Amino acid sequence: MPRAELTRMGIACAVAIVAISFLALDAIVDVNSSVITKRIEMAQASIADAAMSQHQLASAVQAWARRGHQKQPSAVE
């Protein structure tokens, strides 16, 4: 084989290795970003659930306090 052809093959091989490496890195970054996105969505859902639970607890305490105040005058009588 002529030397020029070997040089071209070497360059083509190096370009192919760089391209495959770039695609592999791109795939890794995509996987990591999807994992991060899932974690963010789970955190948002958890925060929303905690806020809803806190709101329900506050409503229950207010209702309980109102019933307690309504019953208190009749219990004194």
CSV table of N, CA and C in Angstrom, one decimal:
chain,number,residue,atom,x,y,z
A,1,MET,N,0.8,-1.2,0.0
A,1,MET,CA,0.0,0.0,0.0
A,1,MET,C,0.9,1.2,0.0
A,2,PRO,N,0.5,2.2,-0.8
A,2,PRO,CA,1.2,3.5,-0.8
A,2,PRO,C,1.1,4.2,0.6
A,3,ARG,N,2.1,4.9,0.9
A,3,ARG,CA,2.2,5.6,2.2
A,3,ARG,C,1.0,6.6,2.3
A,4,ALA,N,0.7,7.3,1.3
A,4,ALA,CA,-0.4,8.3,1.3
A,4,ALA,C,-1.7,7.7,1.7
A,5,GLU,N,-1.9,6.4,1.1
A,5,GLU,CA,-3.2,5.7,1.4
A,5,GLU,C,-3.2,5.3,2.9
A,6,LEU,N,-2.1,4.9,3.5
A,6,LEU,CA,-2.1,4.5,4.9
A,6,LEU,C,-2.3,5.7,5.8
A,7,THR,N,-1.8,6.9,5.3
A,7,THR,CA,-2.0,8.1,6.1
A,7,THR,C,-3.5,8.5,6.1
A,8,ARG,N,-4.1,8.4,4.9
A,8,ARG,CA,-5.6,8.7,4.8
A,8,ARG,C,-6.4,7.7,5.7
A,9,MET,N,-6.0,6.4,5.7
A,9,MET,CA,-6.7,5.4,6.5
A,9,MET,C,-6.5,5.7,8.0
A,10,GLY,N,-5.3,6.1,8.4
A,10,GLY,CA,-5.1,6.5,9.8
A,10,GLY,C,-5.9,7.7,10.2
A,11,ILE,N,-6.0,8.7,9.3
A,11,ILE,CA,-6.8,9.9,9.6
A,11,ILE,C,-8.2,9.5,9.7
A,12,ALA,N,-8.7,8.7,8.8
A,12,ALA,CA,-10.1,8.3,8.8
A,12,ALA,C,-10.4,7.5,10.1
A,13,CYS,N,-9.5,6.6,10.5
A,13,CYS,CA,-9.7,5.9,11.7
A,13,CYS,C,-9.7,6.8,12.9
A,14,ALA,N,-8.9,7.8,13.0
A,14,ALA,CA,-8.9,8.7,14.1
A,14,ALA,C,-10.2,9.5,14.2
A,15,VAL,N,-10.6,10.0,13.0
A,15,VAL,CA,-11.9,10.7,13.0
A,15,VAL,C,-13.0,9.8,13.4
A,16,ALA,N,-13.0,8.6,13.0
A,16,ALA,CA,-14.1,7.6,13.4
A,16,ALA,C,-14.1,7.4,14.9
A,17,ILE,N,-12.9,7.3,15.5
A,17,ILE,CA,-12.8,7.1,17.0
A,17,ILE,C,-13.3,8.3,17.7
A,18,VAL,N,-12.9,9.5,17.2
A,18,VAL,CA,-13.4,10.7,17.9
A,18,VAL,C,-14.9,10.8,17.8
A,19,ALA,N,-15.4,10.5,16.6
A,19,ALA,CA,-16.9,10.6,16.4
A,19,ALA,C,-17.6,9.6,17.3
A,20,ILE,N,-17.1,8.4,17.4
A,20,ILE,CA,-17.8,7.4,18.3
A,20,ILE,C,-17.7,7.8,19.8
A,21,SER,N,-16.5,8.4,20.1
A,21,SER,CA,-16.3,8.9,21.5
A,21,SER,C,-17.3,10.0,21.8
A,22,PHE,N,-17.5,10.9,20.9
A,22,PHE,CA,-18.4,12.0,21.0
A,22,PHE,C,-19.8,11.5,21.2
A,23,LEU,N,-20.2,10.5,20.4
A,23,LEU,CA,-21.6,10.0,20.5
A,23,LEU,C,-21.8,9.3,21.8
A,24,ALA,N,-20.7,8.6,22.3
A,24,ALA,CA,-20.8,7.9,23.6
A,24,ALA,C,-21.0,8.9,24.7
A,25,LEU,N,-20.2,10.0,24.7
A,25,LEU,CA,-20.4,11.0,25.7
A,25,LEU,C,-21.7,11.7,25.6
A,26,ASP,N,-22.2,11.9,24.4
A,26,ASP,CA,-23.5,12.5,24.3
A,26,ASP,C,-24.6,11.6,24.9
A,27,ALA,N,-24.5,10.3,24.6
A,27,ALA,CA,-25.5,9.4,25.2
A,27,ALA,C,-25.4,9.4,26.7
A,28,ILE,N,-24.2,9.5,27.3
A,28,ILE,CA,-24.1,9.5,28.8
A,28,ILE,C,-24.7,10.7,29.3
A,29,VAL,N,-24.5,11.9,28.7
A,29,VAL,CA,-25.1,13.1,29.1
A,29,VAL,C,-26.6,13.1,29.1
A,30,ASP,N,-27.1,12.5,28.0
A,30,ASP,CA,-28.6,12.4,27.9
A,30,ASP,C,-29.2,11.5,29.0
A,31,VAL,N,-28.5,10.4,29.3
A,31,VAL,CA,-29.0,9.6,30.4
A,31,VAL,C,-28.9,10.3,31.7
A,32,ASN,N,-27.9,11.0,32.0
A,32,ASN,CA,-27.8,11.8,33.2
A,32,ASN,C,-28.8,12.9,33.3
A,33,SER,N,-29.1,13.5,32.2
A,33,SER,CA,-30.0,14.6,32.3
A,33,SER,C,-31.4,14.1,32.5
A,34,SER,N,-31.7,12.9,31.9
A,34,SER,CA,-33.1,12.3,32.2
A,34,SER,C,-33.2,11.9,33.6
A,35,VAL,N,-32.1,11.4,34.2
A,35,VAL,CA,-32.1,11.0,35.6
A,35,VAL,C,-32.3,12.2,36.5
A,36,ILE,N,-31.6,13.3,36.1
A,36,ILE,CA,-31.8,14.5,36.9
A,36,ILE,C,-33.2,15.1,36.8
A,37,THR,N,-33.8,15.0,35.6
A,37,THR,CA,-35.1,15.5,35.3
A,37,THR,C,-36.1,14.7,36.2
A,38,LYS,N,-35.9,13.3,36.3
A,38,LYS,CA,-36.8,12.5,37.1
A,38,LYS,C,-36.7,12.9,38.5
A,39,ARG,N,-35.5,13.1,39.0
A,39,ARG,CA,-35.3,13.5,40.4
A,39,ARG,C,-36.0,14.8,40.7
A,40,ILE,N,-35.9,15.8,39.8
A,40,ILE,CA,-36.5,17.1,40.0
A,40,ILE,C,-38.0,16.9,40.0
A,41,GLU,N,-38.6,16.1,39.1
A,41,GLU,CA,-40.0,15.9,39.1
A,41,GLU,C,-40.5,15.2,40.4
A,42,MET,N,-39.7,14.3,40.9
A,42,MET,CA,-40.0,13.6,42.2
A,42,MET,C,-40.0,14.6,43.4
A,43,ALA,N,-39.0,15.5,43.3
A,43,ALA,CA,-38.9,16.5,44.4
A,43,ALA,C,-40.1,17.5,44.3
A,44,GLN,N,-40.5,17.9,43.2
A,44,GLN,CA,-41.6,18.8,43.0
A,44,GLN,C,-42.9,18.1,43.5
A,45,ALA,N,-43.1,16.8,43.2
A,45,ALA,CA,-44.3,16.1,43.6
A,45,ALA,C,-44.3,16.0,45.1
A,46,SER,N,-43.1,15.7,45.7
A,46,SER,CA,-43.0,15.6,47.1
A,46,SER,C,-43.3,16.9,47.8
A,47,ILE,N,-42.8,18.0,47.3
A,47,ILE,CA,-43.1,19.3,47.9
A,47,ILE,C,-44.6,19.6,47.8
A,48,ALA,N,-45.2,19.3,46.6
A,48,ALA,CA,-46.6,19.6,46.5
A,48,ALA,C,-47.4,18.7,47.4
A,49,ASP,N,-47.0,17.5,47.6
A,49,ASP,CA,-47.7,16.6,48.5
A,49,ASP,C,-47.6,17.1,50.0
A,50,ALA,N,-46.4,17.5,50.3
A,50,ALA,CA,-46.2,18.1,51.7
A,50,ALA,C,-47.1,19.3,51.9
A,51,ALA,N,-47.1,20.2,50.9
A,51,ALA,CA,-47.9,21.4,51.1
A,51,ALA,C,-49.4,21.1,51.2
A,52,MET,N,-49.9,20.1,50.4
A,52,MET,CA,-51.3,19.7,50.5
A,52,MET,C,-51.6,19.1,51.9
A,53,SER,N,-50.7,18.2,52.4
A,53,SER,CA,-50.9,17.6,53.7
A,53,SER,C,-50.9,18.7,54.8
A,54,GLN,N,-50.0,19.7,54.7
A,54,GLN,CA,-50.0,20.7,55.7
A,54,GLN,C,-51.3,21.5,55.6
A,55,HIS,N,-51.8,21.8,54.4
A,55,HIS,CA,-53.1,22.5,54.2
A,55,HIS,C,-54.2,21.7,54.8
A,56,GLN,N,-54.2,20.4,54.6
A,56,GLN,CA,-55.3,19.6,55.1
A,56,GLN,C,-55.2,19.5,56.7
A,57,LEU,N,-54.0,19.5,57.2
A,57,LEU,CA,-53.9,19.5,58.7
A,57,LEU,C,-54.3,20.8,59.2
A,58,ALA,N,-54.0,21.9,58.6
A,58,ALA,CA,-54.4,23.2,59.1
A,58,ALA,C,-56.0,23.3,59.1
A,59,SER,N,-56.6,22.8,58.0
A,59,SER,CA,-58.0,22.9,57.9
A,59,SER,C,-58.7,22.0,59.0
A,60,ALA,N,-58.1,20.9,59.2
A,60,ALA,CA,-58.6,20.0,60.3
A,60,ALA,C,-58.5,20.6,61.7
A,61,VAL,N,-57.4,21.3,61.9
A,61,VAL,CA,-57.2,21.9,63.2
A,61,VAL,C,-58.2,23.1,63.4
A,62,GLN,N,-58.4,23.9,62.3
A,62,GLN,CA,-59.4,25.0,62.4
A,62,GLN,C,-60.8,24.4,62.6
A,63,ALA,N,-61.1,23.4,61.9
A,63,ALA,CA,-62.5,22.8,62.1
A,63,ALA,C,-62.6,22.3,63.6
A,64,TRP,N,-61.6,21.6,64.1
A,64,TRP,CA,-61.6,21.1,65.4
A,64,TRP,C,-61.7,22.2,66.4
A,65,ALA,N,-61.0,23.3,66.2
A,65,ALA,CA,-61.0,24.5,67.1
A,65,ALA,C,-62.4,25.1,67.1
A,66,ARG,N,-63.0,25.2,65.9
A,66,ARG,CA,-64.4,25.8,65.8
A,66,ARG,C,-65.4,24.9,66.5
A,67,ARG,N,-65.3,23.7,66.4
A,67,ARG,CA,-66.2,22.8,67.1
A,67,ARG,C,-66.0,22.9,68.6
A,68,GLY,N,-64.8,23.0,69.0
A,68,GLY,CA,-64.5,23.1,70.4
A,68,GLY,C,-65.1,24.4,71.0
A,69,HIS,N,-65.0,25.5,70.3
A,69,HIS,CA,-65.6,26.8,70.7
A,69,HIS,C,-67.1,26.7,70.7
A,70,GLN,N,-67.7,26.0,69.8
A,70,GLN,CA,-69.1,25.9,69.7
A,70,GLN,C,-69.7,25.1,70.9
A,71,LYS,N,-69.0,24.0,71.2
A,71,LYS,CA,-69.4,23.1,72.3
A,71,LYS,C,-69.2,23.7,73.7
A,72,GLN,N,-68.2,24.5,73.8
A,72,GLN,CA,-67.8,25.0,75.1
A,72,GLN,C,-68.9,25.8,75.8
A,73,PRO,N,-69.6,26.7,75.2
A,73,PRO,CA,-70.7,27.5,75.9
A,73,PRO,C,-71.8,26.5,76.4
A,74,SER,N,-72.2,25.5,75.6
A,74,SER,CA,-73.2,24.6,76.0
A,74,SER,C,-72.8,23.7,77.1
A,75,ALA,N,-71.5,23.4,77.2
A,75,ALA,CA,-71.0,22.6,78.3
A,75,ALA,C,-71.0,23.3,79.6
A,76,VAL,N,-70.8,24.7,79.5
A,76,VAL,CA,-70.8,25.5,80.7
A,76,VAL,C,-72.2,25.6,81.3
A,77,GLU,N,-73.2,25.7,80.4
A,77,GLU,CA,-74.6,25.9,80.9
A,77,GLU,C,-75.1,24.8,81.7
